[in-house]
Amino acid sequence: MSIYQKTALAAAVMLGASPAMAQEAAGLDDRINQAFADFTGPFVSFIFAPFPGTGFPWIVGWLVVAATVFSVYFAFVQFRFFGHAISLVKGDYSDPNDAGEVSHFQALATALSGTVGLGNIAGVAVAIGIGGPGATFWMIMAGLLGMASKFTECTLGVKYRNEYDDGTVSGGPMYYMSKGFAELGLPGGKILAVLFSIFCILGALGGGNMFQANQAHQQIAGIVGDYPGWITGLVFAGIVFAVIVGGLKSIARVTEKVVPFMGVMYVLAALVIIIMHADQIGWAFGQIFAGAFTGLGVAGGMVGALIQGFRRAAFSNEAGVGSAAIAHSAVKTSEPITEGFVSLLEPFIDTVVICTMTALVIIITQQLIVDPATGLYVLNEAGNGIATVDGNSGVSLTSAAFGSAFGWFPFVLAIAVVLFAFSTMISWSYYGLKAWTYLFGEGHTKELIFKIIFCVFVVIGAAANLGPVIDFSDAAIFAMAVVNVFALYFLMKVVREELASYAARLKSGEIRKFGH
């Protein structure tokens, strides 16, 4: 019986209902879940359907192909302007008089807080547990290519944003779809924008909210013992509301402190473990490269490693989904392309750095069982993944890997998961809000209505067993990518013009650093 069912059962008994009536009330959750699953199942199945004869979801291919196209089209801008992107984040080129609400660093931190999370901790473990160490190589490749997707969408987010008299701004895919298509004389921009906004709101309430609250409750309950999820939900809802009611500047002030703290804590712990096993670093990278092209005997071989690596990178950094463009649109700048440069750091930090750290810790602490006779990985009983030391998978595998070096780290990891969940919720609240205001108009009352709805869903997510709802919201997030990438193909020439203009002015010295 789920926590939600237990709560419903207890409430029914307290209200004087008979045990039979109470049991019927508790069973209502199952019937609602089943009805919802039946209704949304076809959509979910379509979004995550694999190419025929493979286990490779077409939506992942959609994102990886787009990332490759943008990388080639912009002559691998992610490598050419990487150093300049760091200078922008440091504020070297920031004019304090530019329009916008937040700094380059705050925009980066806000967007990162929406992507850095369970994908980096649990998702990487899933990828390696199924695809072996070789999945790490393909994850890194997908992350490097995804940098170009982020660059494209975030440049457009700033270029076509709405700037208001009170200093606030609204931007994101829905604005560059409607305004950008109109500017180029293309039809259908507003239809795409409405579709994107609907999917964004659904994704924000589900994957960006309920799933995070649910996972945070599970982590806390794992430490302190089982208790009703609505208690966690109410506490989280109160904290989230206190942050998001202050708008993006309030969100940015929190994320610019929480995200670096979480990231540094996690990476430092990983680095310590890697240094403790310094003699195995070469071996670990050998496993990663060998596994990428041979599979090392894991389930699915090389193709299995490639599928898992690409899939987890896409789920982790959301390059091409369009969500980050909403956060980056609020940056203080008069040059849209500068935020494109800053945003390309996201997949690098999220996937190339943090996900790789997680993978190295799992490999180097030898959580995966190797057959000493053949040197190949041993498959689990089901034959669909690699056997692990204690049969762990997902977040428990990552926890066990860190715990093998620091007995206390599982507690720290639980705190990190809770903080990751919190930061993801406040970022996605902003994404959902901007989609909401695009559909229903700007205004304090309209914004407050969405913020209250969002916080109600925090409580629901922590208390209920809503598997089908989470599946649907995940599908909605990737449906955002279908609409977004389609629009990016039509608008990428606008970005190339911006890039050529900026690069020429930077080279001539017209664009220079500001003294601070």
Short mmCIF file of C-alpha atoms in Angstrom, two decimals:
data_model
loop_
_atom_site.label_atom_id
_atom_site.label_comp_id
_atom_site.label_asym_id
_atom_site.label_seq_id
_atom_site.Cartn_x
_atom_site.Cartn_y
_atom_site.Cartn_z
CA MET A 1 0.00 0.00 0.00
CA SER A 2 1.42 3.41 -0.99
CA ILE A 3 1.89 6.28 1.45
CA TYR A 4 -0.98 8.05 -0.28
CA GLN A 5 -3.24 5.05 0.19
CA LYS A 6 -2.27 4.77 3.86
CA THR A 7 -3.05 8.45 4.35
CA ALA A 8 -6.41 8.10 2.57
CA LEU A 9 -7.23 5.02 4.64
CA ALA A 10 -6.37 6.78 7.91
CA ALA A 11 -8.34 9.88 6.94
CA ALA A 12 -11.40 7.81 6.04
CA VAL A 13 -11.29 5.95 9.39
CA MET A 14 -10.86 9.23 11.30
CA LEU A 15 -13.95 10.59 9.55
CA GLY A 16 -15.95 7.65 10.86
CA ALA A 17 -16.11 5.55 7.69
CA SER A 18 -16.28 1.80 7.96
CA PRO A 19 -13.07 -0.19 7.29
CA ALA A 20 -14.63 -1.42 4.03
CA MET A 21 -15.36 2.14 2.90
CA ALA A 22 -11.89 3.20 3.98
CA GLN A 23 -10.29 0.41 1.98
CA GLU A 24 -12.38 1.44 -1.03
CA ALA A 25 -11.15 5.04 -0.65
CA ALA A 26 -7.56 3.83 -0.50
CA GLY A 27 -8.11 1.75 -3.63
CA LEU A 28 -9.34 4.83 -5.50
CA ASP A 29 -5.73 5.84 -6.05
CA ASP A 30 -5.08 2.64 -7.99
CA ARG A 31 -8.12 3.16 -10.18
CA ILE A 32 -7.20 6.78 -10.91
CA ASN A 33 -3.64 5.74 -11.72
CA GLN A 34 -4.85 3.01 -14.08
CA ALA A 35 -7.34 5.31 -15.82
CA PHE A 36 -4.66 7.96 -16.28
CA ALA A 37 -2.19 5.36 -17.58
CA ASP A 38 -4.74 4.07 -20.08
CA PHE A 39 -5.45 7.61 -21.31
CA THR A 40 -1.85 8.85 -21.58
CA GLY A 41 -0.16 5.53 -22.38
CA PRO A 42 -0.18 5.92 -26.18
CA PHE A 43 1.48 9.37 -25.96
CA VAL A 44 4.14 8.14 -23.53
CA SER A 45 4.80 5.06 -25.66
CA PHE A 46 5.15 7.19 -28.78
CA ILE A 47 7.66 9.64 -27.26
CA PHE A 48 9.91 6.91 -25.86
CA ALA A 49 9.43 4.37 -28.66
CA PRO A 50 12.68 2.83 -29.96
CA PHE A 51 13.74 2.65 -33.57
CA PRO A 52 12.55 -0.69 -35.01
CA GLY A 53 14.86 -3.54 -34.08
CA THR A 54 16.85 -1.49 -31.54
CA GLY A 55 16.55 -0.28 -27.96
CA PHE A 56 17.41 3.28 -29.07
CA PRO A 57 14.55 5.75 -28.37
CA TRP A 58 13.87 7.89 -31.43
CA ILE A 59 13.62 11.00 -29.23
CA VAL A 60 17.25 10.54 -28.14
CA GLY A 61 18.26 10.19 -31.78
CA TRP A 62 16.30 13.38 -32.51
CA LEU A 63 18.35 15.27 -29.92
CA VAL A 64 21.73 13.75 -30.84
CA VAL A 65 21.27 14.40 -34.58
CA ALA A 66 20.27 18.02 -33.84
CA ALA A 67 23.32 18.49 -31.60
CA THR A 68 25.56 17.13 -34.37
CA VAL A 69 23.97 19.39 -37.00
CA PHE A 70 24.38 22.50 -34.83
CA SER A 71 27.99 21.58 -33.99
CA VAL A 72 28.90 21.32 -37.68
CA TYR A 73 26.76 24.32 -38.75
CA PHE A 74 28.45 26.63 -36.23
CA ALA A 75 31.93 25.18 -36.89
CA PHE A 76 32.16 23.63 -33.39
CA VAL A 77 31.50 26.90 -31.61
CA GLN A 78 31.58 25.04 -28.27
CA PHE A 79 35.34 24.61 -28.56
CA ARG A 80 36.24 27.85 -30.34
CA PHE A 81 34.54 30.10 -27.76
CA PHE A 82 34.91 27.99 -24.61
CA GLY A 83 37.45 30.36 -23.05
CA HIS A 84 35.37 33.41 -23.95
CA ALA A 85 32.35 31.78 -22.29
CA ILE A 86 34.29 31.52 -19.02
CA SER A 87 35.26 35.21 -19.27
CA LEU A 88 31.59 36.12 -19.72
CA VAL A 89 30.56 34.12 -16.64
CA LYS A 90 33.25 35.91 -14.64
CA GLY A 91 31.60 39.20 -15.66
CA ASP A 92 34.55 40.52 -17.67
CA TYR A 93 32.26 41.78 -20.45
CA SER A 94 29.18 42.66 -18.38
CA ASP A 95 27.76 46.16 -18.78
CA PRO A 96 25.75 47.00 -15.63
CA ASN A 97 23.41 49.19 -17.73
CA ASP A 98 22.22 46.31 -19.94
CA ALA A 99 18.56 45.25 -19.77
CA GLY A 100 17.72 42.07 -17.91
CA GLU A 101 17.19 40.69 -14.40
CA VAL A 102 20.19 38.48 -13.57
CA SER A 103 23.92 38.15 -14.24
CA HIS A 104 25.48 35.62 -16.60
CA PHE A 105 26.57 33.56 -13.58
CA GLN A 106 23.10 33.63 -12.00
CA ALA A 107 21.45 32.60 -15.27
CA LEU A 108 23.92 29.72 -15.62
CA ALA A 109 23.35 28.63 -12.00
CA THR A 110 19.55 28.78 -12.40
CA ALA A 111 19.62 26.71 -15.58
CA LEU A 112 22.12 24.24 -14.09
CA SER A 113 19.92 23.77 -11.05
CA GLY A 114 17.20 22.54 -13.39
CA THR A 115 19.47 19.90 -14.96
CA VAL A 116 22.03 18.88 -12.32
CA GLY A 117 20.31 16.32 -10.15
CA LEU A 118 19.18 12.73 -10.12
CA GLY A 119 20.30 12.24 -13.72
CA ASN A 120 23.88 12.80 -12.61
CA ILE A 121 23.61 10.54 -9.57
CA ALA A 122 21.16 7.78 -10.46
CA GLY A 123 21.04 8.08 -14.25
CA VAL A 124 24.77 7.57 -14.71
CA ALA A 125 24.67 4.47 -12.50
CA VAL A 126 21.82 3.08 -14.62
CA ALA A 127 23.79 3.73 -17.83
CA ILE A 128 26.94 2.01 -16.55
CA GLY A 129 24.99 -0.81 -14.91
CA ILE A 130 23.47 -1.68 -18.30
CA GLY A 131 25.95 -0.43 -20.90
CA GLY A 132 29.16 -0.86 -18.91
CA PRO A 133 32.00 1.68 -18.56
CA GLY A 134 31.88 2.33 -22.31
CA ALA A 135 28.59 4.18 -21.84
CA THR A 136 30.66 6.94 -20.18
CA PHE A 137 32.52 7.66 -23.44
CA TRP A 138 29.30 8.09 -25.41
CA MET A 139 27.80 10.14 -22.59
CA ILE A 140 30.76 12.54 -22.84
CA MET A 141 30.44 12.69 -26.65
CA ALA A 142 26.73 13.49 -26.39
CA GLY A 143 27.49 16.16 -23.79
CA LEU A 144 30.12 17.82 -26.00
CA LEU A 145 27.76 17.86 -28.98
CA GLY A 146 24.85 19.06 -26.82
CA MET A 147 26.80 22.21 -26.00
CA ALA A 148 25.98 23.46 -29.53
CA SER A 149 22.25 22.85 -29.00
CA LYS A 150 22.26 24.90 -25.79
CA PHE A 151 24.21 27.66 -27.58
CA THR A 152 21.59 27.83 -30.34
CA GLU A 153 18.46 27.87 -28.20
CA CYS A 154 19.76 30.26 -25.54
CA THR A 155 20.99 32.81 -28.10
CA LEU A 156 17.51 32.85 -29.62
CA GLY A 157 15.93 33.04 -26.15
CA VAL A 158 17.64 36.38 -25.46
CA LYS A 159 17.22 37.76 -28.98
CA TYR A 160 13.44 37.37 -29.04
CA ARG A 161 12.61 37.97 -25.37
CA ASN A 162 10.03 40.50 -24.19
CA GLU A 163 11.42 43.33 -22.03
CA TYR A 164 8.96 45.16 -19.78
CA ASP A 165 8.97 48.65 -18.24
CA ASP A 166 9.43 47.30 -14.70
CA GLY A 167 12.73 45.66 -15.68
CA THR A 168 11.41 42.11 -15.87
CA VAL A 169 11.69 39.98 -18.99
CA SER A 170 10.01 36.92 -20.48
CA GLY A 171 11.74 34.70 -22.97
CA GLY A 172 12.22 31.17 -24.17
CA PRO A 173 11.25 28.94 -27.08
CA MET A 174 7.62 30.13 -27.14
CA TYR A 175 8.81 33.67 -27.85
CA TYR A 176 11.41 32.83 -30.49
CA MET A 177 8.92 30.51 -32.16
CA SER A 178 6.19 33.15 -32.44
CA LYS A 179 8.38 36.24 -33.01
CA GLY A 180 11.20 34.56 -34.93
CA PHE A 181 8.93 32.76 -37.38
CA ALA A 182 6.95 35.98 -37.95
CA GLU A 183 10.17 37.91 -38.59
CA LEU A 184 11.23 35.37 -41.23
CA GLY A 185 7.76 35.26 -42.74
CA LEU A 186 7.24 31.62 -41.76
CA PRO A 187 3.80 30.25 -40.79
CA GLY A 188 2.93 28.19 -37.71
CA GLY A 189 5.14 29.92 -35.15
CA LYS A 190 2.32 30.63 -32.70
CA ILE A 191 0.97 27.09 -32.98
CA LEU A 192 4.42 25.71 -32.11
CA ALA A 193 4.68 28.19 -29.21
CA VAL A 194 1.33 27.12 -27.73
CA LEU A 195 2.25 23.44 -28.05
CA PHE A 196 5.62 24.03 -26.41
CA SER A 197 4.01 26.01 -23.56
CA ILE A 198 1.47 23.27 -22.82
CA PHE A 199 4.17 20.59 -22.72
CA CYS A 200 6.37 22.86 -20.57
CA ILE A 201 3.64 23.38 -17.96
CA LEU A 202 2.92 19.64 -17.80
CA GLY A 203 6.65 18.86 -17.52
CA ALA A 204 7.12 21.51 -14.84
CA LEU A 205 4.32 20.11 -12.68
CA GLY A 206 5.44 16.51 -13.15
CA GLY A 207 9.13 15.81 -13.76
CA GLY A 208 10.21 19.22 -12.51
CA ASN A 209 8.06 19.07 -9.39
CA MET A 210 6.18 15.91 -8.30
CA PHE A 211 9.00 13.52 -9.21
CA GLN A 212 11.53 15.68 -7.35
CA ALA A 213 9.34 15.95 -4.24
CA ASN A 214 8.70 12.20 -4.31
CA GLN A 215 12.42 11.36 -4.55
CA ALA A 216 13.32 13.85 -1.83
CA HIS A 217 10.76 12.25 0.50
CA GLN A 218 12.13 8.76 -0.25
CA GLN A 219 15.66 9.91 0.63
CA ILE A 220 14.59 11.55 3.88
CA ALA A 221 12.41 8.57 4.87
CA GLY A 222 15.39 6.30 4.18
CA ILE A 223 17.33 8.10 6.91
CA VAL A 224 14.73 8.94 9.55
CA GLY A 225 12.27 6.10 8.89
CA ASP A 226 8.93 5.90 7.12
CA TYR A 227 6.39 8.68 7.69
CA PRO A 228 3.55 10.29 5.67
CA GLY A 229 4.79 11.95 2.50
CA TRP A 230 2.45 14.93 2.79
CA ILE A 231 4.55 16.19 5.72
CA THR A 232 7.62 16.42 3.48
CA GLY A 233 5.40 17.93 0.79
CA LEU A 234 4.09 20.69 3.04
CA VAL A 235 7.57 21.62 4.26
CA PHE A 236 8.95 21.68 0.71
CA ALA A 237 5.93 23.57 -0.60
CA GLY A 238 6.39 26.25 2.06
CA ILE A 239 10.09 26.68 1.29
CA VAL A 240 9.58 26.61 -2.49
CA PHE A 241 6.76 29.16 -2.27
CA ALA A 242 8.88 31.47 -0.12
CA VAL A 243 11.56 31.43 -2.81
CA ILE A 244 9.48 31.59 -6.00
CA VAL A 245 7.06 34.26 -4.78
CA GLY A 246 9.99 36.68 -5.00
CA GLY A 247 10.36 36.06 -8.74
CA LEU A 248 13.43 35.18 -10.77
CA LYS A 249 15.80 37.42 -8.82
CA SER A 250 14.89 35.54 -5.65
CA ILE A 251 15.32 32.20 -7.44
CA ALA A 252 18.68 33.30 -8.85
CA ARG A 253 19.96 34.39 -5.43
CA VAL A 254 19.21 30.94 -4.04
CA THR A 255 20.50 28.90 -6.99
CA GLU A 256 23.76 30.86 -7.28
CA LYS A 257 24.55 29.68 -3.73
CA VAL A 258 22.99 26.20 -3.65
CA VAL A 259 24.17 24.93 -7.06
CA PRO A 260 27.90 25.72 -6.66
CA PHE A 261 27.81 24.32 -3.11
CA MET A 262 26.19 21.06 -4.24
CA GLY A 263 28.39 20.74 -7.30
CA VAL A 264 31.65 21.46 -5.47
CA MET A 265 30.77 19.13 -2.58
CA TYR A 266 29.92 16.30 -4.96
CA VAL A 267 32.92 16.78 -7.26
CA LEU A 268 35.36 17.15 -4.35
CA ALA A 269 34.15 13.89 -2.80
CA ALA A 270 34.54 12.18 -6.17
CA LEU A 271 38.02 13.63 -6.64
CA VAL A 272 39.13 12.41 -3.20
CA ILE A 273 37.98 8.87 -4.04
CA ILE A 274 39.68 9.00 -7.44
CA ILE A 275 42.93 10.21 -5.85
CA MET A 276 42.68 7.47 -3.21
CA HIS A 277 42.60 4.98 -6.11
CA ALA A 278 45.12 6.85 -8.27
CA ASP A 279 46.79 3.63 -9.33
CA GLN A 280 43.56 2.54 -11.04
CA ILE A 281 42.81 5.74 -12.98
CA GLY A 282 44.58 4.48 -16.11
CA TRP A 283 42.75 1.16 -15.86
CA ALA A 284 39.38 2.93 -15.45
CA PHE A 285 39.88 5.07 -18.56
CA GLY A 286 41.03 1.96 -20.39
CA GLN A 287 37.73 0.30 -19.47
CA ILE A 288 35.81 3.36 -20.69
CA PHE A 289 37.53 3.48 -24.09
CA ALA A 290 37.58 -0.28 -24.62
CA GLY A 291 33.95 -0.59 -23.58
CA ALA A 292 32.93 2.21 -25.95
CA PHE A 293 34.06 0.28 -29.01
CA THR A 294 33.95 -3.37 -27.96
CA GLY A 295 31.31 -3.50 -25.23
CA LEU A 296 33.61 -5.70 -23.07
CA GLY A 297 31.01 -8.44 -23.22
CA VAL A 298 28.24 -6.37 -21.57
CA ALA A 299 24.59 -6.71 -22.52
CA GLY A 300 24.10 -5.19 -25.96
CA GLY A 301 27.85 -4.84 -26.60
CA MET A 302 29.12 -1.63 -28.18
CA VAL A 303 25.61 -0.65 -29.34
CA GLY A 304 24.29 -1.11 -25.80
CA ALA A 305 27.03 1.17 -24.44
CA LEU A 306 26.30 3.80 -27.11
CA ILE A 307 22.53 3.72 -26.51
CA GLN A 308 22.88 4.06 -22.73
CA GLY A 309 25.49 6.81 -22.97
CA PHE A 310 23.50 8.95 -25.41
CA ARG A 311 20.24 8.31 -23.59
CA ARG A 312 21.53 9.32 -20.17
CA ALA A 313 23.27 12.43 -21.53
CA ALA A 314 20.04 13.56 -23.19
CA PHE A 315 18.04 12.95 -20.00
CA SER A 316 20.65 14.69 -17.86
CA ASN A 317 21.56 17.95 -19.61
CA GLU A 318 18.30 18.58 -21.54
CA ALA A 319 20.20 20.14 -24.46
CA GLY A 320 17.62 20.82 -27.16
CA VAL A 321 14.64 20.58 -24.80
CA GLY A 322 14.39 24.38 -24.62
CA SER A 323 13.96 24.68 -20.85
CA ALA A 324 17.31 26.38 -20.24
CA ALA A 325 16.54 29.06 -22.83
CA ILE A 326 13.79 30.33 -20.50
CA ALA A 327 16.25 30.91 -17.63
CA HIS A 328 18.98 32.35 -19.84
CA SER A 329 16.55 34.80 -21.48
CA ALA A 330 16.49 36.91 -18.31
CA VAL A 331 20.22 37.72 -18.38
CA LYS A 332 21.51 41.29 -18.35
CA THR A 333 23.02 41.73 -21.80
CA SER A 334 22.56 43.65 -25.02
CA GLU A 335 24.28 40.88 -27.01
CA PRO A 336 22.07 37.76 -27.35
CA ILE A 337 25.02 35.66 -28.54
CA THR A 338 26.88 36.13 -25.23
CA GLU A 339 24.29 34.08 -23.39
CA GLY A 340 24.61 31.42 -26.04
CA PHE A 341 28.30 31.21 -25.17
CA VAL A 342 27.56 31.03 -21.43
CA SER A 343 24.92 28.34 -21.86
CA LEU A 344 27.23 26.01 -23.75
CA LEU A 345 29.07 25.52 -20.45
CA GLU A 346 26.00 23.74 -19.03
CA PRO A 347 26.29 20.37 -20.79
CA PHE A 348 30.04 20.51 -20.14
CA ILE A 349 29.57 20.96 -16.39
CA ASP A 350 26.54 18.68 -16.13
CA THR A 351 27.57 15.80 -18.37
CA VAL A 352 31.27 15.99 -19.18
CA VAL A 353 32.37 16.85 -15.61
CA ILE A 354 29.77 15.71 -13.05
CA CYS A 355 28.46 12.62 -14.89
CA THR A 356 32.01 11.51 -15.71
CA MET A 357 33.00 11.92 -12.05
CA THR A 358 30.12 9.68 -11.00
CA ALA A 359 31.07 7.09 -13.60
CA LEU A 360 34.74 7.06 -12.58
CA VAL A 361 33.85 6.57 -8.90
CA ILE A 362 31.61 3.59 -9.73
CA ILE A 363 34.24 2.03 -12.00
CA ILE A 364 37.27 2.75 -9.84
CA THR A 365 35.70 1.40 -6.63
CA GLN A 366 35.00 -1.80 -8.59
CA GLN A 367 31.29 -1.99 -7.88
CA LEU A 368 30.86 -3.87 -11.17
CA ILE A 369 31.77 -7.57 -10.96
CA VAL A 370 34.51 -8.73 -13.35
CA ASP A 371 35.22 -12.35 -14.24
CA PRO A 372 38.93 -12.76 -13.25
CA ALA A 373 39.40 -15.52 -15.83
CA THR A 374 38.23 -13.53 -18.87
CA GLY A 375 38.46 -9.92 -17.67
CA LEU A 376 34.90 -9.40 -18.92
CA TYR A 377 32.00 -8.10 -16.86
CA VAL A 378 29.63 -10.64 -15.36
CA LEU A 379 25.98 -10.26 -16.37
CA ASN A 380 23.25 -10.26 -13.75
CA GLU A 381 20.76 -13.12 -13.47
CA ALA A 382 18.31 -11.44 -15.83
CA GLY A 383 21.06 -10.98 -18.40
CA ASN A 384 20.10 -7.35 -19.02
CA GLY A 385 22.84 -5.63 -17.03
CA ILE A 386 26.10 -6.04 -15.15
CA ALA A 387 26.14 -7.80 -11.78
CA THR A 388 27.16 -5.46 -8.95
CA VAL A 389 28.79 -6.17 -5.59
CA ASP A 390 25.61 -5.99 -3.53
CA GLY A 391 23.08 -6.12 -6.35
CA ASN A 392 22.74 -2.34 -6.29
CA SER A 393 21.46 -0.23 -9.15
CA GLY A 394 20.57 3.41 -9.74
CA VAL A 395 21.14 5.81 -6.86
CA SER A 396 21.94 2.94 -4.49
CA LEU A 397 24.86 1.92 -6.74
CA THR A 398 26.28 5.46 -6.65
CA SER A 399 25.72 5.59 -2.89
CA ALA A 400 27.52 2.26 -2.42
CA ALA A 401 30.44 3.44 -4.57
CA PHE A 402 30.93 6.60 -2.50
CA GLY A 403 30.16 4.71 0.72
CA SER A 404 32.98 2.23 0.03
CA ALA A 405 35.43 5.08 0.63
CA PHE A 406 33.46 7.14 3.14
CA GLY A 407 31.07 5.24 5.38
CA TRP A 408 29.20 8.46 6.11
CA PHE A 409 28.81 9.57 2.48
CA PRO A 410 25.39 7.94 1.88
CA PHE A 411 24.01 10.48 4.39
CA VAL A 412 25.72 13.33 2.54
CA LEU A 413 24.41 11.95 -0.75
CA ALA A 414 20.89 11.90 0.67
CA ILE A 415 21.27 15.59 1.59
CA ALA A 416 22.62 16.31 -1.91
CA VAL A 417 19.62 14.56 -3.51
CA VAL A 418 17.26 16.67 -1.38
CA LEU A 419 19.09 19.87 -2.36
CA PHE A 420 19.18 18.82 -6.01
CA ALA A 421 15.44 18.15 -5.86
CA PHE A 422 14.78 21.54 -4.24
CA SER A 423 16.86 23.49 -6.75
CA THR A 424 15.28 21.61 -9.66
CA MET A 425 11.81 22.46 -8.36
CA ILE A 426 12.44 26.18 -8.07
CA SER A 427 14.00 26.32 -11.54
CA TRP A 428 11.17 24.40 -13.16
CA SER A 429 8.65 26.59 -11.34
CA TYR A 430 10.08 29.50 -13.33
CA TYR A 431 9.99 27.54 -16.60
CA GLY A 432 6.36 26.57 -16.02
CA LEU A 433 5.48 30.12 -14.97
CA LYS A 434 6.83 31.63 -18.19
CA ALA A 435 4.91 29.08 -20.26
CA TRP A 436 1.81 29.88 -18.17
CA THR A 437 2.14 33.65 -18.69
CA TYR A 438 2.70 33.13 -22.41
CA LEU A 439 -0.64 31.33 -22.62
CA PHE A 440 -2.66 33.42 -20.15
CA GLY A 441 -0.87 36.78 -20.07
CA GLU A 442 1.42 38.62 -17.68
CA GLY A 443 0.19 39.92 -14.33
CA HIS A 444 0.78 39.45 -10.60
CA THR A 445 -2.52 37.60 -9.98
CA LYS A 446 -2.03 35.20 -12.90
CA GLU A 447 1.52 34.47 -11.77
CA LEU A 448 0.40 33.90 -8.17
CA ILE A 449 -2.24 31.40 -9.32
CA PHE A 450 0.40 29.30 -11.08
CA LYS A 451 2.78 29.49 -8.10
CA ILE A 452 0.04 28.24 -5.75
CA ILE A 453 -0.87 25.43 -8.17
CA PHE A 454 2.81 24.48 -8.39
CA CYS A 455 3.15 24.26 -4.60
CA VAL A 456 -0.02 22.15 -4.30
CA PHE A 457 1.58 19.69 -6.73
CA VAL A 458 4.67 19.59 -4.48
CA VAL A 459 2.49 18.11 -1.71
CA ILE A 460 0.77 15.71 -4.10
CA GLY A 461 4.09 14.53 -5.49
CA ALA A 462 5.58 13.81 -2.07
CA ALA A 463 2.47 12.00 -0.81
CA ALA A 464 1.20 10.01 -3.77
CA ASN A 465 2.23 7.02 -5.82
CA LEU A 466 1.82 8.58 -9.24
CA GLY A 467 3.90 6.44 -11.60
CA PRO A 468 1.80 7.06 -14.72
CA VAL A 469 1.72 10.82 -14.04
CA ILE A 470 5.51 10.91 -13.81
CA ASP A 471 5.84 8.89 -17.01
CA PHE A 472 3.52 11.32 -18.76
CA SER A 473 5.35 14.40 -17.48
CA ASP A 474 8.70 12.96 -18.56
CA ALA A 475 7.21 12.40 -22.00
CA ALA A 476 5.93 16.00 -21.96
CA ILE A 477 9.45 17.30 -21.28
CA PHE A 478 10.79 15.43 -24.29
CA ALA A 479 7.80 16.49 -26.37
CA MET A 480 9.12 20.02 -25.70
CA ALA A 481 12.28 18.91 -27.51
CA VAL A 482 10.32 17.72 -30.56
CA VAL A 483 8.74 21.15 -30.99
CA ASN A 484 11.86 23.09 -29.99
CA VAL A 485 14.38 21.36 -32.25
CA PHE A 486 11.97 21.61 -35.19
CA ALA A 487 11.88 25.40 -34.68
CA LEU A 488 15.66 25.64 -34.19
CA TYR A 489 16.31 24.21 -37.65
CA PHE A 490 14.42 27.14 -39.18
CA LEU A 491 15.97 29.78 -36.92
CA MET A 492 19.62 28.65 -36.76
CA LYS A 493 20.58 30.97 -39.63
CA VAL A 494 19.60 33.90 -37.40
CA VAL A 495 22.06 32.64 -34.79
CA ARG A 496 24.81 32.32 -37.41
CA GLU A 497 24.34 35.97 -38.39
CA GLU A 498 24.57 36.99 -34.70
CA LEU A 499 27.71 34.87 -34.29
CA ALA A 500 29.44 36.33 -37.35
CA SER A 501 28.69 39.90 -36.27
CA TYR A 502 29.86 39.37 -32.67
CA ALA A 503 33.01 37.48 -33.67
CA ALA A 504 34.03 40.26 -36.07
CA ARG A 505 33.49 42.99 -33.45
CA LEU A 506 35.31 40.98 -30.79
CA LYS A 507 38.28 40.50 -33.13
CA SER A 508 38.40 44.21 -34.05
CA GLY A 509 38.36 45.28 -30.39
CA GLU A 510 34.96 46.98 -30.61
CA ILE A 511 33.73 44.57 -27.93
CA ARG A 512 36.00 44.92 -24.92
CA LYS A 513 36.12 44.10 -21.26
CA PHE A 514 34.50 46.42 -18.74
CA GLY A 515 36.36 47.60 -15.67
CA HIS A 516 34.74 46.48 -12.43
#
